[in-house]
């Protein structure tokens, strides 16, 4: 609205009232004008940490040398170079390094984006719309300019034909339109302050490459992107080699300085994680990420380490633990009762398993946001958290408001006290032991299947110990091990009773929470809601955190959601590592300044570099 039109509304009012309203109108107009000014960055909460004149991200080394190769290992295989659809298993590195988005995320802030393909972002105070202006110099690896047409086509295609992870946010887009030679605007259907940021993170693909093709299909044609790397060579299921594009348009952007330093990134594929580790020990790979604290202390006495050719680095982080463990599929009647799930959690002898496999070195995941201020914490819900949950009290499982803590065993293999509690809960739920077998009132045995992916040796060890505990309850589950493709297929269609589940969470949870825990995922295939959460309280807390403008209100909504999920007893959680453990060749280096998220998934190789032996 023009200022003249805005103030004309108040000319006929009495003088005193008019003065007050003029003052209020001036403030509102000033705030709106400030919000609608094109900016270099946008933050979910508060202001971006870096001003428009920043020279590089604080955790990147702008003087890092370029060159060298990093070789990383993957277990399993790949059959596609299209990582943006549900079908197939895409090769590593495609999504991260060959394409770009309009904005890039700083890993040193909970959720802040800086201009990448876009030179500026504009939105209103309510974030009911967002507008991006493309950089004039942005171009694809084949030299063609990145156009507004490419952006709009990418957004519409991903939102309608892409992986389900793109569709939740796209359903909230009322329209997308070109507003200038290099600008476009997205208008939203409902209040959701995160949408302005999420729309800045969509991959931008080249429309001309996909014309007349089935985007939803797997393909072994390398995508044409605008990112720092191009696909140089690959063999399906064996390896893929990415080569740094010497003509990459964005190499001098402040956001990119000190990043993408290797000339080549190569991913080699092996049968399972154990073989990947052996390949690293043999010098075939540059780096290995160790997830087991006991193995970190025990298994690194090989020659490359003792000679100094391989270095062990520990990198701290402040990100939430997320959730990792055995997930119950509550769509299955056998796991629909929370008492059954609690009984099986009691039977999971965490203290004994942690001591046996992990030397007791890691803390247990106590909630979905452990290791952060977003965690609900022990004890009863109070204050704003209690207020948010109050309307749903009748449908909440025990412990949501009162406080839920995971059972603690005595550290012995038998774990008698917890097993007695488990038997009592199972009896309350209608199960009893007859001739050593747990049965329901109709005489049907308590049977379920645990589905695991091939090559997960540590997971298999955890499950082996767990099965021995379950036998004491009269339960003998069937363990089925499948290859990666089958595991993806079965998890996407929720064709399992129990499976191994891992979900990373950020310090700024948002729309992805609907994909993880939203009720649509109960029946819609391909969501991350493997457990089948169907909770009005969870849906309401997600909606509330998405609309929150006050950081305290946002935190309360996340803590309330954490309570709903934790007390829902959907996962038998294991441990998390407060540090990342990476063994790597001594010629690989990373900056001493560790970002807030620490070793996030792209930390290596994003800000690492190679230095030749002197």
XYZ file of N, CA, C and O in Angstrom, residues 111-250:
560
model
N 18.891 -21.597 12.235
C 18.313 -21.672 10.883
C 18.365 -20.286 10.253
O 17.453 -19.483 10.409
N 19.451 -20.036 9.539
C 19.630 -18.778 8.815
C 20.138 -19.091 7.418
O 21.029 -19.932 7.250
N 19.571 -18.406 6.418
C 19.964 -18.612 5.033
C 20.581 -17.344 4.464
O 20.136 -16.228 4.758
N 21.600 -17.541 3.626
C 22.264 -16.449 2.930
C 22.162 -16.679 1.426
O 22.026 -17.813 0.964
N 22.227 -15.596 0.679
C 22.031 -15.674 -0.757
C 23.024 -16.578 -1.456
O 24.226 -16.515 -1.196
N 22.517 -17.415 -2.363
C 23.372 -18.284 -3.165
C 23.038 -18.006 -4.641
O 23.580 -17.070 -5.215
N 22.128 -18.733 -5.233
C 21.669 -18.376 -6.574
C 20.916 -17.049 -6.553
O 20.890 -16.313 -7.544
N 20.308 -16.761 -5.422
C 19.574 -15.494 -5.271
C 20.476 -14.441 -4.651
O 21.213 -14.719 -3.694
N 20.423 -13.226 -5.162
C 21.202 -12.145 -4.577
C 20.465 -11.494 -3.413
O 21.077 -10.849 -2.562
N 19.114 -11.663 -3.368
C 18.348 -11.074 -2.274
C 17.064 -11.841 -2.037
O 16.578 -12.572 -2.909
N 16.514 -11.658 -0.832
C 15.244 -12.244 -0.440
C 14.406 -11.140 0.192
O 14.913 -10.289 0.918
N 13.116 -11.158 -0.091
C 12.195 -10.156 0.440
C 10.947 -10.858 0.945
O 10.470 -11.809 0.311
N 10.423 -10.396 2.080
C 9.183 -10.944 2.600
C 8.476 -9.888 3.427
O 9.045 -8.819 3.700
N 7.227 -10.173 3.814
C 6.498 -9.239 4.663
C 6.627 -9.650 6.122
O 7.192 -10.701 6.439
N 6.095 -8.828 7.017
C 6.218 -9.105 8.452
C 5.599 -10.446 8.811
O 6.137 -11.202 9.622
N 4.459 -10.765 8.218
C 3.773 -12.025 8.511
C 4.364 -13.203 7.747
O 3.972 -14.350 7.993
N 5.265 -12.923 6.812
C 5.833 -13.956 5.940
C 4.733 -14.714 5.200
O 4.786 -15.942 5.062
N 3.775 -13.960 4.720
C 2.698 -14.555 3.926
C 3.132 -14.763 2.487
O 2.435 -15.424 1.717
N 4.264 -14.202 2.109
C 4.855 -14.395 0.791
C 6.359 -14.200 0.897
O 6.869 -13.666 1.877
N 7.067 -14.656 -0.114
C 8.507 -14.435 -0.178
C 8.886 -14.223 -1.636
O 8.304 -14.830 -2.545
N 9.826 -13.316 -1.858
C 10.288 -13.016 -3.210
C 11.800 -13.148 -3.268
O 12.507 -12.717 -2.349
N 12.291 -13.755 -4.336
C 13.721 -13.936 -4.539
C 14.139 -13.252 -5.838
O 13.401 -13.289 -6.828
N 15.318 -12.659 -5.824
C 15.894 -12.079 -7.036
C 17.154 -12.847 -7.401
O 18.089 -12.947 -6.593
N 17.182 -13.411 -8.588
C 18.316 -14.211 -9.051
C 19.538 -13.343 -9.311
O 19.420 -12.192 -9.752
N 20.703 -13.923 -9.088
C 21.940 -13.259 -9.506
C 22.044 -13.331 -11.027
O 21.810 -14.389 -11.625
N 22.445 -12.237 -11.623
C 22.538 -12.188 -13.079
C 23.589 -13.145 -13.610
O 23.462 -13.690 -14.715
N 24.639 -13.388 -12.797
C 25.748 -14.212 -13.269
C 25.533 -15.715 -13.066
O 26.352 -16.540 -13.501
N 24.467 -16.128 -12.396
C 24.244 -17.545 -12.099
C 24.053 -18.346 -13.383
O 23.282 -17.961 -14.258
N 24.759 -19.479 -13.473
C 24.643 -20.301 -14.670
C 24.848 -21.776 -14.350
O 25.455 -22.139 -13.340
N 24.324 -22.623 -15.238
C 24.500 -24.059 -15.109
C 25.897 -24.458 -15.599
O 26.614 -23.658 -16.214
N 26.257 -25.710 -15.333
C 27.596 -26.181 -15.681
C 27.843 -26.205 -17.181
O 28.996 -26.222 -17.617
N 26.778 -26.197 -17.989
C 26.960 -26.172 -19.441
C 27.019 -24.749 -19.986
O 27.058 -24.542 -21.199
N 27.020 -23.758 -19.102
C 27.131 -22.366 -19.511
C 25.814 -21.645 -19.697
O 25.788 -20.420 -19.853
N 24.701 -22.376 -19.665
C 23.389 -21.739 -19.826
C 23.026 -20.976 -18.558
O 23.308 -21.439 -17.448
N 22.391 -19.821 -18.680
C 22.029 -19.052 -17.490
C 20.913 -19.744 -16.706
O 20.059 -20.436 -17.274
N 20.954 -19.571 -15.390
C 19.844 -20.021 -14.550
C 18.747 -18.971 -14.656
O 18.980 -17.785 -14.389
N 17.572 -19.376 -15.057
C 16.489 -18.431 -15.305
C 15.346 -18.613 -14.313
O 15.231 -19.648 -13.641
N 14.487 -17.611 -14.261
C 13.283 -17.712 -13.444
C 12.428 -18.885 -13.915
O 11.800 -19.581 -13.113
N 12.411 -19.133 -15.215
C 11.658 -20.259 -15.752
C 12.163 -21.579 -15.182
O 11.377 -22.471 -14.854
N 13.491 -21.719 -15.053
C 14.066 -22.930 -14.458
C 13.626 -23.078 -13.010
O 13.291 -24.184 -12.563
N 13.641 -21.972 -12.268
C 13.276 -22.024 -10.855
C 11.815 -22.421 -10.686
O 11.482 -23.326 -9.910
N 10.940 -21.754 -11.416
C 9.510 -22.048 -11.284
C 9.214 -23.483 -11.694
O 8.466 -24.204 -11.013
N 9.804 -23.936 -12.809
C 9.596 -25.321 -13.233
C 10.090 -26.291 -12.166
O 9.420 -27.293 -11.855
N 11.258 -26.033 -11.580
C 11.815 -26.917 -10.548
C 10.880 -27.017 -9.356
O 10.595 -28.113 -8.847
N 10.374 -25.868 -8.901
C 9.520 -25.867 -7.723
C 8.215 -26.607 -7.998
O 7.744 -27.395 -7.170
N 7.615 -26.348 -9.139
C 6.345 -26.995 -9.470
C 6.529 -28.495 -9.669
O 5.691 -29.297 -9.215
N 7.615 -28.887 -10.299
C 7.856 -30.308 -10.566
C 8.167 -31.067 -9.285
O 7.620 -32.149 -9.039
N 9.052 -30.521 -8.467
C 9.377 -31.180 -7.207
C 8.144 -31.261 -6.307
O 7.929 -32.260 -5.620
N 7.340 -30.222 -6.316
C 6.177 -30.187 -5.448
C 5.069 -31.138 -5.852
O 4.242 -31.520 -5.018
N 5.058 -31.544 -7.118
C 3.979 -32.408 -7.599
C 4.450 -33.805 -7.992
O 3.686 -34.770 -7.890
N 5.706 -33.930 -8.446
C 6.201 -35.220 -8.894
C 7.405 -35.709 -8.097
O 7.822 -36.858 -8.249
N 7.974 -34.849 -7.261
C 9.176 -35.204 -6.527
C 8.897 -36.066 -5.307
O 7.769 -36.485 -5.045
N 9.948 -36.315 -4.558
C 9.856 -37.099 -3.330
C 8.825 -36.480 -2.388
O 8.663 -35.251 -2.360
N 8.115 -37.291 -1.607
C 7.121 -36.739 -0.677
C 7.657 -35.663 0.261
O 6.882 -34.837 0.752
N 8.974 -35.631 0.506
C 9.499 -34.617 1.418
C 9.293 -33.199 0.886
O 9.329 -32.235 1.651
N 9.079 -33.055 -0.424
C 8.857 -31.736 -0.999
C 7.381 -31.321 -0.985
O 7.060 -30.155 -1.148
N 6.500 -32.273 -0.812
C 5.093 -32.008 -1.079
C 4.370 -31.321 0.072
O 3.413 -30.584 -0.152
N 4.801 -31.581 1.304
C 4.112 -30.977 2.443
C 4.169 -29.458 2.365
O 3.147 -28.771 2.506
N 5.355 -28.916 2.135
C 5.488 -27.461 2.046
C 4.829 -26.929 0.777
O 4.208 -25.863 0.796
N 4.947 -27.665 -0.327
C 4.375 -27.180 -1.583
C 2.856 -27.069 -1.497
O 2.246 -26.205 -2.134
N 2.235 -27.922 -0.703
C 0.782 -27.862 -0.552
C 0.327 -26.553 0.078
O -0.854 -26.199 -0.004
N 1.258 -25.815 0.687
C 0.927 -24.545 1.325
C 1.254 -23.346 0.434
O 1.198 -22.207 0.880
N 1.609 -23.610 -0.822
C 1.895 -22.534 -1.772
C 0.645 -22.257 -2.595
O 0.153 -23.133 -3.315
N 0.124 -21.035 -2.470
C -1.070 -20.652 -3.237
C -0.720 -20.391 -4.690
O -1.451 -20.799 -5.602
N 0.408 -19.703 -4.928
C 0.833 -19.448 -6.298
C 2.311 -19.095 -6.331
O 2.887 -18.642 -5.346
N 2.910 -19.335 -7.487
C 4.287 -18.950 -7.752
C 4.265 -18.185 -9.067
O 3.649 -18.628 -10.041
N 4.904 -17.029 -9.101
C 4.802 -16.174 -10.288
C 6.079 -15.362 -10.485
O 6.783 -15.031 -9.526
N 6.379 -15.088 -11.739
C 7.498 -14.216 -12.073
C 7.063 -12.774 -11.870
O 5.986 -12.359 -12.293
N 7.902 -12.001 -11.176
C 7.559 -10.606 -10.880
C 8.504 -9.615 -11.549
O 8.318 -8.413 -11.442
N 9.518 -10.107 -12.218
C 10.475 -9.256 -12.905
C 11.403 -10.107 -13.734
O 11.309 -11.341 -13.727
N 12.347 -9.500 -14.464
C 13.255 -10.276 -15.315
C 14.038 -11.326 -14.541
O 14.337 -12.393 -15.071
N 14.360 -11.031 -13.265
C 15.151 -11.965 -12.461
C 14.510 -12.228 -11.096
O 15.212 -12.625 -10.163
N 13.229 -12.035 -10.957
C 12.601 -12.211 -9.651
C 11.327 -13.045 -9.747
O 10.665 -13.082 -10.786
N 11.007 -13.727 -8.653
C 9.789 -14.503 -8.560
C 9.245 -14.417 -7.149
O 9.993 -14.150 -6.202
N 7.950 -14.623 -7.015
C 7.302 -14.536 -5.710
C 6.461 -15.785 -5.485
O 5.780 -16.273 -6.384
N 6.509 -16.286 -4.231
C 5.644 -17.374 -3.802
C 4.708 -16.825 -2.736
O 5.152 -16.182 -1.773
N 3.422 -17.065 -2.907
C 2.418 -16.633 -1.945
C 1.859 -17.874 -1.262
O 1.578 -18.883 -1.926
N 1.685 -17.799 0.068
C 1.332 -18.979 0.841
C -0.155 -18.988 1.223
O -0.801 -17.942 1.296
N -0.660 -20.167 1.480
C -2.087 -20.343 1.771
C -2.423 -20.194 3.241
O -3.594 -20.018 3.581
N -1.434 -20.289 4.115
C -1.702 -20.294 5.552
C -0.490 -19.777 6.315
O 0.622 -19.736 5.772
N -0.681 -19.389 7.585
C 0.457 -18.901 8.378
C 1.475 -20.012 8.616
O 1.129 -21.081 9.111
N 2.676 -19.777 8.230
C 3.769 -20.732 8.429
C 5.058 -19.972 8.171
O 5.492 -19.828 7.027
N 5.679 -19.493 9.214
C 6.824 -18.592 9.067
C 8.050 -19.277 8.469
O 8.935 -18.612 7.959
N 8.091 -20.589 8.510
C 9.260 -21.289 7.977
C 9.234 -21.407 6.459
O 10.265 -21.625 5.829
N 8.048 -21.268 5.866
C 7.933 -21.488 4.424
C 8.832 -20.563 3.618
O 9.376 -20.958 2.586
N 8.997 -19.325 4.086
C 9.861 -18.390 3.364
C 11.287 -18.914 3.273
O 11.978 -18.686 2.277
N 11.725 -19.637 4.305
C 13.067 -20.213 4.290
C 13.106 -21.501 3.485
O 14.035 -21.728 2.692
N 12.107 -22.347 3.696
C 12.103 -23.622 2.979
C 12.099 -23.430 1.474
O 12.751 -24.181 0.738
N 11.396 -22.404 1.006
C 11.361 -22.166 -0.434
C 12.713 -21.701 -0.970
O 12.964 -21.784 -2.164
N 13.570 -21.231 -0.083
C 14.912 -20.862 -0.508
C 15.863 -22.030 -0.623
O 16.975 -21.886 -1.137
N 15.421 -23.218 -0.161
C 16.305 -24.377 -0.126
C 15.966 -25.446 -1.163
O 16.580 -26.506 -1.167
N 15.001 -25.171 -2.024
C 14.669 -26.154 -3.061
C 15.779 -26.225 -4.106
O 16.312 -25.199 -4.540
N 16.159 -27.428 -4.541
C 17.147 -27.529 -5.619
C 16.607 -26.939 -6.912
O 15.430 -27.099 -7.234
N 17.457 -26.256 -7.636
C 17.068 -25.662 -8.917
C 17.692 -26.502 -10.030
O 18.915 -26.607 -10.141
N 16.841 -27.094 -10.845
C 17.261 -27.967 -11.929
C 17.062 -27.252 -13.263
O 16.336 -26.258 -13.353
N 17.709 -27.791 -14.291
C 17.595 -27.188 -15.614
C 16.383 -27.765 -16.337
O 16.328 -28.958 -16.661
N 15.415 -26.929 -16.586
C 14.160 -27.363 -17.196
C 14.388 -28.066 -18.533
O 13.796 -29.120 -18.810
N 15.258 -27.516 -19.374
C 15.460 -28.057 -20.721
C 15.946 -29.502 -20.691
O 15.641 -30.284 -21.598
N 16.700 -29.886 -19.665
C 17.206 -31.250 -19.598
C 16.087 -32.269 -19.375
O 16.202 -33.409 -19.818
N 15.030 -31.849 -18.700
C 13.983 -32.778 -18.296
C 12.749 -32.721 -19.193
O 11.817 -33.505 -18.991
N 12.722 -31.833 -20.157
C 11.557 -31.715 -21.018
C 11.296 -33.024 -21.767
O 12.209 -33.602 -22.364
N 10.042 -33.484 -21.729
C 9.664 -34.696 -22.439
C 10.079 -35.979 -21.763
O 9.951 -37.065 -22.343
N 10.576 -35.892 -20.505
C 11.019 -37.079 -19.783
C 10.164 -37.279 -18.545
O 9.537 -36.342 -18.043
N 10.173 -38.507 -18.052
C 9.428 -38.825 -16.840
C 10.300 -38.473 -15.642
O 11.236 -39.203 -15.307
N 9.994 -37.361 -14.991
C 10.813 -36.921 -13.862
C 10.760 -37.907 -12.705
O 11.722 -38.034 -11.943
N 9.665 -38.622 -12.564
C 9.461 -39.524 -11.440
C 10.245 -40.827 -11.567
O 10.264 -41.645 -10.658
N 10.929 -41.031 -12.685
C 11.624 -42.297 -12.932
C 13.096 -42.211 -12.512
O 13.671 -41.125 -12.405
N 13.682 -43.364 -12.266
C 15.124 -43.405 -12.042
C 15.830 -43.136 -13.363
O 15.282 -43.383 -14.441
N 17.048 -42.651 -13.282
C 17.811 -42.376 -14.495
C 19.294 -42.447 -14.183
O 19.716 -42.203 -13.044
N 20.069 -42.797 -15.178
C 21.521 -42.779 -15.039
C 22.129 -41.676 -15.893
O 23.327 -41.681 -16.172
N 21.297 -40.713 -16.288
C 21.789 -39.505 -16.949
C 22.160 -38.493 -15.870
O 21.338 -38.169 -14.996
N 23.374 -38.000 -15.925
C 23.831 -37.055 -14.909
C 23.061 -35.741 -15.018
O 22.893 -35.207 -16.121
N 22.592 -35.208 -13.908
C 21.860 -33.935 -13.969
C 22.791 -32.779 -14.306
O 23.966 -32.770 -13.928
N 22.253 -31.802 -15.011
C 22.977 -30.563 -15.289
C 22.572 -29.567 -14.209
O 21.413 -29.154 -14.138
N 23.505 -29.221 -13.357
C 23.218 -28.309 -12.268
C 24.129 -27.105 -12.296
O 24.968 -26.953 -13.195
N 23.980 -26.255 -11.293
C 24.810 -25.050 -11.213
C 25.834 -25.146 -10.097
O 26.487 -24.167 -9.770
N 25.973 -26.346 -9.489
C 26.819 -26.512 -8.313
C 28.295 -26.580 -8.616
O 28.728 -26.528 -9.771
N 29.095 -26.736 -7.560
C 30.557 -26.701 -7.722
C 31.138 -27.926 -8.427
O 32.265 -27.870 -8.910
N 30.386 -29.029 -8.493
C 30.919 -30.254 -9.085
C 30.003 -30.764 -10.197
O 28.802 -30.471 -10.212
N 30.610 -31.522 -11.099
C 29.867 -32.231 -12.139
C 30.225 -33.709 -12.045
O 31.277 -34.076 -11.518
N 29.340 -34.555 -12.548
C 29.616 -35.992 -12.569
C 30.643 -36.269 -13.651
O 30.420 -35.970 -14.826
N 31.763 -36.853 -13.245
C 32.829 -37.130 -14.200
C 32.807 -38.575 -14.680
O 33.085 -38.854 -15.853
N 32.458 -39.497 -13.761
C 32.533 -40.920 -14.101
C 31.780 -41.696 -13.039
O 31.743 -41.305 -11.872
N 31.173 -42.832 -13.438
C 30.503 -43.682 -12.453
C 30.276 -45.061 -13.036
O 30.262 -45.254 -14.253
N 30.126 -46.019 -12.153
C 29.661 -47.360 -12.485
C 28.582 -47.701 -11.471
O 28.846 -47.686 -10.267
N 27.350 -47.954 -11.916
C 26.252 -48.194 -10.982
C 26.598 -49.245 -9.932
O 27.069 -50.341 -10.258
N 26.419 -48.880 -8.685
C 26.670 -49.801 -7.583
C 28.115 -49.925 -7.176
O 28.413 -50.558 -6.155
N 29.055 -49.305 -7.937
C 30.475 -49.467 -7.610
C 31.126 -48.167 -7.166
O 31.775 -48.128 -6.119
N 30.984 -47.101 -7.952
C 31.598 -45.837 -7.560
C 30.983 -44.703 -8.360
O 30.379 -44.900 -9.417
N 31.167 -43.498 -7.842
C 30.850 -42.289 -8.591
C 31.930 -41.271 -8.286
O 32.362 -41.119 -7.136
N 32.387 -40.587 -9.332
C 33.456 -39.591 -9.183
C 32.922 -38.234 -9.630
O 32.412 -38.097 -10.743
N 33.042 -37.263 -8.731
C 32.633 -35.890 -9.026
C 33.870 -35.029 -9.233
O 34.848 -35.145 -8.480
N 33.836 -34.176 -10.221
C 34.970 -33.313 -10.546
C 34.563 -31.855 -10.341
O 33.492 -31.429 -10.778
N 35.436 -31.089 -9.666
C 35.142 -29.675 -9.435
C 35.145 -28.931 -10.763
O 36.050 -29.087 -11.578
N 34.120 -28.134 -10.970
C 33.975 -27.383 -12.209
C 34.858 -26.144 -12.152
O 34.610 -25.231 -11.358
N 35.917 -26.062 -12.966
C 36.808 -24.896 -12.906
C 36.120 -23.602 -13.318
O 36.577 -22.512 -12.962
N 35.004 -23.728 -14.025
C 34.259 -22.546 -14.480
C 33.022 -22.289 -13.622
O 32.111 -21.575 -14.045
N 32.988 -22.883 -12.440
C 31.822 -22.711 -11.568
C 31.573 -21.232 -11.322
O 32.440 -20.494 -10.877
N 30.386 -20.819 -11.622
C 30.018 -19.407 -11.557
C 30.125 -18.836 -10.138
O 30.405 -17.657 -9.968
N 29.887 -19.687 -9.115
C 29.763 -19.170 -7.749
C 30.990 -19.289 -6.883
O 30.918 -19.083 -5.661
